[in-house]
mmCIF file of C-alpha atoms in Angstrom:
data_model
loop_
_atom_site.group_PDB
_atom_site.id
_atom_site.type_symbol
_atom_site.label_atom_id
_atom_site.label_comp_id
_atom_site.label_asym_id
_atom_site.label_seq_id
_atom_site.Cartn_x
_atom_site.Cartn_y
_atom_site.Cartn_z
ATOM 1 C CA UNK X 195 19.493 1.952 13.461
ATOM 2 C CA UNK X 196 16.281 -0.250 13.510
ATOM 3 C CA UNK X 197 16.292 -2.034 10.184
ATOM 4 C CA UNK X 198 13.101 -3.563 8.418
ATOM 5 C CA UNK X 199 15.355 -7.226 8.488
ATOM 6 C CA UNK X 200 14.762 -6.524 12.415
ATOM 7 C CA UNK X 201 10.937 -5.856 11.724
ATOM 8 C CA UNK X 202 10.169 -8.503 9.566
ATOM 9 C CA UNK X 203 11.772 -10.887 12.331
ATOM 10 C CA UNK X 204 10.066 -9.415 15.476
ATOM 11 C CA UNK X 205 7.161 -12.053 16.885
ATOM 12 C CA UNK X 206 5.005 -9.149 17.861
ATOM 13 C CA UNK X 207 4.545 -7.519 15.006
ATOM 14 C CA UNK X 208 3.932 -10.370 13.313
ATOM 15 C CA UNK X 209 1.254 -11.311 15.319
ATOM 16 C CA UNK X 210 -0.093 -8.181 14.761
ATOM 17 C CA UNK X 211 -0.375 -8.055 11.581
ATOM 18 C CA UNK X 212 -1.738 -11.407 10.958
ATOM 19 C CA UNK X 213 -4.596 -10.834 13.946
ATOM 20 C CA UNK X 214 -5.172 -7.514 11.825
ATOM 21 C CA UNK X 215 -6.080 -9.552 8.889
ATOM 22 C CA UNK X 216 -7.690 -12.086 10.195
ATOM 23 C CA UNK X 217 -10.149 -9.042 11.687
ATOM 24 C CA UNK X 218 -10.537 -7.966 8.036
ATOM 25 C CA UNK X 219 -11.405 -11.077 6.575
ATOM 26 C CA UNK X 220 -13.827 -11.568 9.215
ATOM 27 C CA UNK X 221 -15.379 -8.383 7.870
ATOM 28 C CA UNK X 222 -15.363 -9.201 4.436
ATOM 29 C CA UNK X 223 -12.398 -7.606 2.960
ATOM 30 C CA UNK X 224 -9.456 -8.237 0.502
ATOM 31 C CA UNK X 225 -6.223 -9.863 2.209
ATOM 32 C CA UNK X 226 -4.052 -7.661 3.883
ATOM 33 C CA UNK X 227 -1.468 -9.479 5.616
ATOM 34 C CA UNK X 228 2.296 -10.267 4.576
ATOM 35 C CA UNK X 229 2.001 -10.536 0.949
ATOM 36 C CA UNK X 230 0.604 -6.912 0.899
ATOM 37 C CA UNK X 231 2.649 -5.400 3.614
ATOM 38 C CA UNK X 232 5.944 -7.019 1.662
ATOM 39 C CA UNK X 233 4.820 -6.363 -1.950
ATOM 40 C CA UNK X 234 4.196 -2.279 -0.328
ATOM 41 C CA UNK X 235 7.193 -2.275 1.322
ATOM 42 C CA UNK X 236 9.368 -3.435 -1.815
ATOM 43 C CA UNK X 237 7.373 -0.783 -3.956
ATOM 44 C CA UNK X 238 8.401 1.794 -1.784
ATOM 45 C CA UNK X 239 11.916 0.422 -1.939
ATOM 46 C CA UNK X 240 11.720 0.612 -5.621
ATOM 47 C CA UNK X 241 10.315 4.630 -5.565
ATOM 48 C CA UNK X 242 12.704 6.128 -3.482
ATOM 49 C CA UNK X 243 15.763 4.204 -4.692
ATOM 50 C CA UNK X 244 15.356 4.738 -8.038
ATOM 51 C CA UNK X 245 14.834 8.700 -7.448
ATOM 52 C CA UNK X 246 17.600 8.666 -5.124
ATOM 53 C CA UNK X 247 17.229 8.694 -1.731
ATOM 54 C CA UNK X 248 19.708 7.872 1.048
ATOM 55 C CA UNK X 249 19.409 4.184 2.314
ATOM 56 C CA UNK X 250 18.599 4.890 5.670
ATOM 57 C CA UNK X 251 15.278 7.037 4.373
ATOM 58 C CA UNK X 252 14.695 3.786 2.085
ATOM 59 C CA UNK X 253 14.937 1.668 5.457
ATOM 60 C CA UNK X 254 12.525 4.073 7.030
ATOM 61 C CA UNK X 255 10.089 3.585 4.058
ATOM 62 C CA UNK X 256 10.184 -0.291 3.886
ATOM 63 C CA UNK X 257 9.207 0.123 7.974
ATOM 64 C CA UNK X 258 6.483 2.580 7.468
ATOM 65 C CA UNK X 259 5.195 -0.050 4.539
ATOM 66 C CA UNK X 260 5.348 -2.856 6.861
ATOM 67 C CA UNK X 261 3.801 -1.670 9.784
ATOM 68 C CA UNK X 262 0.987 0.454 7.905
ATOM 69 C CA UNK X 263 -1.605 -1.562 8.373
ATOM 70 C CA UNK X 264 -1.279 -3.252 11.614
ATOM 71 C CA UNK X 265 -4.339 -0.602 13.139
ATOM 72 C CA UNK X 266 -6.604 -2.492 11.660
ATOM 73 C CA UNK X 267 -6.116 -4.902 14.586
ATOM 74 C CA UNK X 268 -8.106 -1.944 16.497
ATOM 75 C CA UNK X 269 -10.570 -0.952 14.161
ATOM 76 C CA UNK X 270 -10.985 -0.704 10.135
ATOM 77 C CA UNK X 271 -12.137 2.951 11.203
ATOM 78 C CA UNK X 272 -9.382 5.455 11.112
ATOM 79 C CA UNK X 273 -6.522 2.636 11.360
ATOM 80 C CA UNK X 274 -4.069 4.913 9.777
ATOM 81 C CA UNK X 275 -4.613 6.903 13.105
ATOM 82 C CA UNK X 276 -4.401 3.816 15.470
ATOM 83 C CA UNK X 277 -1.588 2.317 13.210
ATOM 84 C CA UNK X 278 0.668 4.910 13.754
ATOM 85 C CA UNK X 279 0.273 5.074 17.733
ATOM 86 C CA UNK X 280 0.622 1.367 17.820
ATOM 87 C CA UNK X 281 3.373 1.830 15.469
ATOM 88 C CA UNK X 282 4.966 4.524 17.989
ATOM 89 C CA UNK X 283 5.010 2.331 20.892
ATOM 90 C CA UNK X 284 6.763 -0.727 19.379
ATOM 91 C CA UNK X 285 9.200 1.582 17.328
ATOM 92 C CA UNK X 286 9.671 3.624 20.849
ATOM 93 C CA UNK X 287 10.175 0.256 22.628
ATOM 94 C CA UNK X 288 13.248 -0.775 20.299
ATOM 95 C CA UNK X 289 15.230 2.162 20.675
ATOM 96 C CA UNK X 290 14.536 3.878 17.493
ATOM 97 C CA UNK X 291 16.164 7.374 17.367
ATOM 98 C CA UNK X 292 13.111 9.819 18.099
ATOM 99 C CA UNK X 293 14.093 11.120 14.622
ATOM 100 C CA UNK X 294 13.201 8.384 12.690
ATOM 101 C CA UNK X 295 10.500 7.091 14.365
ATOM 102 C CA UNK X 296 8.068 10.820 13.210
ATOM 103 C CA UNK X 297 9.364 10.076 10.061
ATOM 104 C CA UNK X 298 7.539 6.656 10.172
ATOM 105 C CA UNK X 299 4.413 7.434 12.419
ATOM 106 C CA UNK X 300 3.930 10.443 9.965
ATOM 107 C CA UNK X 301 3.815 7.960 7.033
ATOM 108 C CA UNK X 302 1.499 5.227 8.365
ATOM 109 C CA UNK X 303 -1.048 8.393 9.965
ATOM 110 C CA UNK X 304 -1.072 9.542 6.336
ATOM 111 C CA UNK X 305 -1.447 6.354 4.002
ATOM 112 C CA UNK X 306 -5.161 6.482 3.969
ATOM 113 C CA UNK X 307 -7.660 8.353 1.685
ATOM 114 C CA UNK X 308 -9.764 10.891 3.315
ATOM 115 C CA UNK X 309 -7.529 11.482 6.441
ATOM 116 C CA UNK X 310 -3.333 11.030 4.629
ATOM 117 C CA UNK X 311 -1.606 13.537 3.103
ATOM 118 C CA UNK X 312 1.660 12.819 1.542
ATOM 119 C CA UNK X 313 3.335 15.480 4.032
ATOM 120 C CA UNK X 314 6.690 14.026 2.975
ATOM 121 C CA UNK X 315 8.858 11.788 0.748
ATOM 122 C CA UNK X 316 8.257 9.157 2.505
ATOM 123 C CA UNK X 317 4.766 9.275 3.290
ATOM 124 C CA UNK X 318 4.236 10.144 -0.697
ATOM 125 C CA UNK X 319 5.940 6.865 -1.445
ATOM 126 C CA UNK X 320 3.690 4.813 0.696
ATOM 127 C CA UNK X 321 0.505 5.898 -0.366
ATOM 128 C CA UNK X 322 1.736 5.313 -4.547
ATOM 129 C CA UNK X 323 3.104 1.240 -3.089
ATOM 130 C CA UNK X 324 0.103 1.088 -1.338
ATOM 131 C CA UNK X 325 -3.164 2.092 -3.294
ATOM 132 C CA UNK X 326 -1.452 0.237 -6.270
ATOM 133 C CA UNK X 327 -1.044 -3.228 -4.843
ATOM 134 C CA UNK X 328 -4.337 -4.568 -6.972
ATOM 135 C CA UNK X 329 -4.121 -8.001 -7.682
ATOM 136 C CA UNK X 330 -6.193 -11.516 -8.425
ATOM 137 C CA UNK X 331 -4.455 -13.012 -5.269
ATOM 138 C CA UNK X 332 -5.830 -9.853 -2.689
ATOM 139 C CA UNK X 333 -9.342 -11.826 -2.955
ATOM 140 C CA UNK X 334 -10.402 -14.253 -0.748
ATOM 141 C CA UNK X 335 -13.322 -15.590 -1.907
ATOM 142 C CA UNK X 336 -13.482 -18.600 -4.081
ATOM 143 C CA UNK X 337 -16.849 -18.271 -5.104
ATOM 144 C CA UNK X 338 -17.096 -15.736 -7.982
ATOM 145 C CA UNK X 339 -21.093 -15.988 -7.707
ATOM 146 C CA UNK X 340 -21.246 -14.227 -4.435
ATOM 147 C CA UNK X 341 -18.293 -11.339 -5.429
ATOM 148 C CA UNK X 342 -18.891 -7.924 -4.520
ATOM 149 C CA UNK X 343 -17.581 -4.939 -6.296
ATOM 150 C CA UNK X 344 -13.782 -4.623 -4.145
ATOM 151 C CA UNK X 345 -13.637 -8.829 -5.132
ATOM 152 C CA UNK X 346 -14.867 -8.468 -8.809
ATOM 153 C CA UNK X 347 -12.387 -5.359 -9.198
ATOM 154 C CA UNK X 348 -9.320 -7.171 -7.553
ATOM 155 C CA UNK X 349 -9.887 -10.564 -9.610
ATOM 156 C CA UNK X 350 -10.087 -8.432 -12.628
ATOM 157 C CA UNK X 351 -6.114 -7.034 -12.574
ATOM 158 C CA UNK X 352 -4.249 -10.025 -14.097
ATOM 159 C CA UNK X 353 -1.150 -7.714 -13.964
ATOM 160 C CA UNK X 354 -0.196 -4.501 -11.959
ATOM 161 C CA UNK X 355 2.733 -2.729 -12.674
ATOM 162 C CA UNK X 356 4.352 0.301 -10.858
ATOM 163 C CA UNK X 357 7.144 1.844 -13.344
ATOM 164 C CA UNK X 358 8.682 5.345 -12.651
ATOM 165 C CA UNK X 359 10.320 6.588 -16.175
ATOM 166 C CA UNK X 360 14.297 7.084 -16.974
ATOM 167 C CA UNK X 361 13.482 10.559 -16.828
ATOM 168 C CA UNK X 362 12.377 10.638 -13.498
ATOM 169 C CA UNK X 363 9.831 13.027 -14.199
ATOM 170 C CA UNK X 364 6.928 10.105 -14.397
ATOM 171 C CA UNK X 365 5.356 7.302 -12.873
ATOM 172 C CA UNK X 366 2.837 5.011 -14.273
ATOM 173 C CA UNK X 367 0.431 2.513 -12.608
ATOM 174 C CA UNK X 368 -0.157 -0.319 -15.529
ATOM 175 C CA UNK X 369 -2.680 -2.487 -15.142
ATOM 176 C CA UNK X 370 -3.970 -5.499 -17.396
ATOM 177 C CA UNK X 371 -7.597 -6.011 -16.581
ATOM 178 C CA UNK X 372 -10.188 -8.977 -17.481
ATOM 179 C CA UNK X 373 -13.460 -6.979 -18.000
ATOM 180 C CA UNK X 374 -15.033 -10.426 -17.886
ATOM 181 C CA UNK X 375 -14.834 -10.036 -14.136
ATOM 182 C CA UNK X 376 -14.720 -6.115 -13.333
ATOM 183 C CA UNK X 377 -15.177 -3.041 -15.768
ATOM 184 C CA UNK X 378 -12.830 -0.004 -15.666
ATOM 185 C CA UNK X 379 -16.237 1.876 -14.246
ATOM 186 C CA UNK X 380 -16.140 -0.393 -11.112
ATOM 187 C CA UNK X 381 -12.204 0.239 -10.962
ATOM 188 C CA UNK X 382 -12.817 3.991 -10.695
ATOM 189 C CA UNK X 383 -16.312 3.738 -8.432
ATOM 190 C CA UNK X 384 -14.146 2.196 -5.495
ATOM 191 C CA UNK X 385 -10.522 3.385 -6.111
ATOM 192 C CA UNK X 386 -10.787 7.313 -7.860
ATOM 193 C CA UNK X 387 -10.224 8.525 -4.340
ATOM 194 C CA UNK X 388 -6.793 6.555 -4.240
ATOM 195 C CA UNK X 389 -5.841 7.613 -7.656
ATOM 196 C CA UNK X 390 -6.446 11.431 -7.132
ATOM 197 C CA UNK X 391 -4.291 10.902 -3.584
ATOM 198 C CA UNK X 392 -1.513 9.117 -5.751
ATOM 199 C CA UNK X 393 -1.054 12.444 -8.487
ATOM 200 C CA UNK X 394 -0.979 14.089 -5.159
ATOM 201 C CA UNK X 395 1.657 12.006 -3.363
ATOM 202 C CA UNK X 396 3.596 11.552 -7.157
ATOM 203 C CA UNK X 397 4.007 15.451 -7.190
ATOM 204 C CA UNK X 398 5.025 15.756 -3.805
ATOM 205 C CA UNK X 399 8.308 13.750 -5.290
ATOM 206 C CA UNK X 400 8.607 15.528 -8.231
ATOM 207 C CA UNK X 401 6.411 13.429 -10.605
ATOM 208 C CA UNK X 402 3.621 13.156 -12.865
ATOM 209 C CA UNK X 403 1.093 10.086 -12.030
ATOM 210 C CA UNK X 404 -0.371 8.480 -15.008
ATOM 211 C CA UNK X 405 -3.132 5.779 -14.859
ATOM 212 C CA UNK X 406 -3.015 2.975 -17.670
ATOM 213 C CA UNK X 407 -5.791 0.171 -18.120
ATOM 214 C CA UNK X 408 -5.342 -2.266 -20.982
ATOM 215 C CA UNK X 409 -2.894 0.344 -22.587
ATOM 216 C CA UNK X 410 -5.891 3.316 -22.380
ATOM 217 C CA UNK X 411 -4.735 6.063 -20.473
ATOM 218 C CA UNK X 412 -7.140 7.399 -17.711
ATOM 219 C CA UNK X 413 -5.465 9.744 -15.709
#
């Protein structure tokens, strides 16, 4: 079995994913390179651990979360799409069981809103780890003057915080936001997309999805 130690390691892929963000912040946008990729794939971790899955599909989810965004080396367009073929290729090229690899190609061609689909656990877990890694330390640009809505949004969340209840019949996206920078309007102009795809992907594992800013609850 390929593990995600053995992805984390491998030279190529990260190269990949650190030309893929270097394209992004070329283009403008929010970091995306191994402090997103690792905080996604420990959030996945944390999901399907704590509603019981087997280890291996926990390996397989930490992969998917690692690799998700390397397409964006080809193009910000669709690189779910081109993720997942990249994604196919090294996975292929390092002997991963035929198996396992669909599992993973499925999840990183669904992550994205207006294409992914949380056809499975896996994928479900994924897109919840990955539309909720908000943060202050996502933005790039120092100069608060010149922020557009994705920056003022991002330096906003002083806290984000991904809880799934003792119950396991709930999870909750937390997140402490300084209106001084971003309002809960601009939250939901640029990310209500991601939050209907996360009730989606939280139901496909048997949960509720509930949305909490400053203690108000949204969704």
């Amino acid at each position: 079995m390929i593990t995600y130690e053995q992805i984390k390691k491998n030279d190529a892929i990260r190269t990949y994913i650190q030309k893929a963000d270097e394209s992004l912040a070329a283009l403008g946008f929010t970091e995306h390179s191994f402090a997103h990729v690792t905080k996604v794939a420990e959030n996945v971790k944390y999901i399907l651990e704590t509603l019981g899955f087997s280890h291996h599909e926990v390996e397989l989810g930490m992969i998917a979360a690692y690799l998700h965004d390397i397409g964006n080396l080809v193009n910000r367009s669709e690189h779910s799409q081109s993720g997942a073929v990249m994604a196919f290729r090294i996975l292929d090229r390092m002997d991963m069981s035929p198996e396992d690899i669909a599992t993973v190609v499925t999840a990183i061609g669904n992550h994205d809103e207006g294409t992914g689909v949380p056809v499975n656990a896996i994928a479900a877990a994924l897109i919840l780890a990955d539309k909720s890694d908000v943060r202050r330390s996502r933005v790039r640009n120092q100069d608060k003057k010149t922020f557009d809505i994705h920056d003022r949004v991002n330096y906003s969340v002083e806290k984000s915080v991904l809880k799934i209840n003792q119950e396991h019949s709930l999870i909750k996206l937390k997140l402490s936001v300084d209106t001084h920078y971003g309002s809960v309007m601009d939250y939901f102009e640029i990310f209500l997309e991601r939050m209907i795809m996360c009730r989606k992907a939280a139901e496909k594992l048997g949960l509720q999805f509930k949305l909490m800013i400053n203690e108000q609850s949204l969704i």
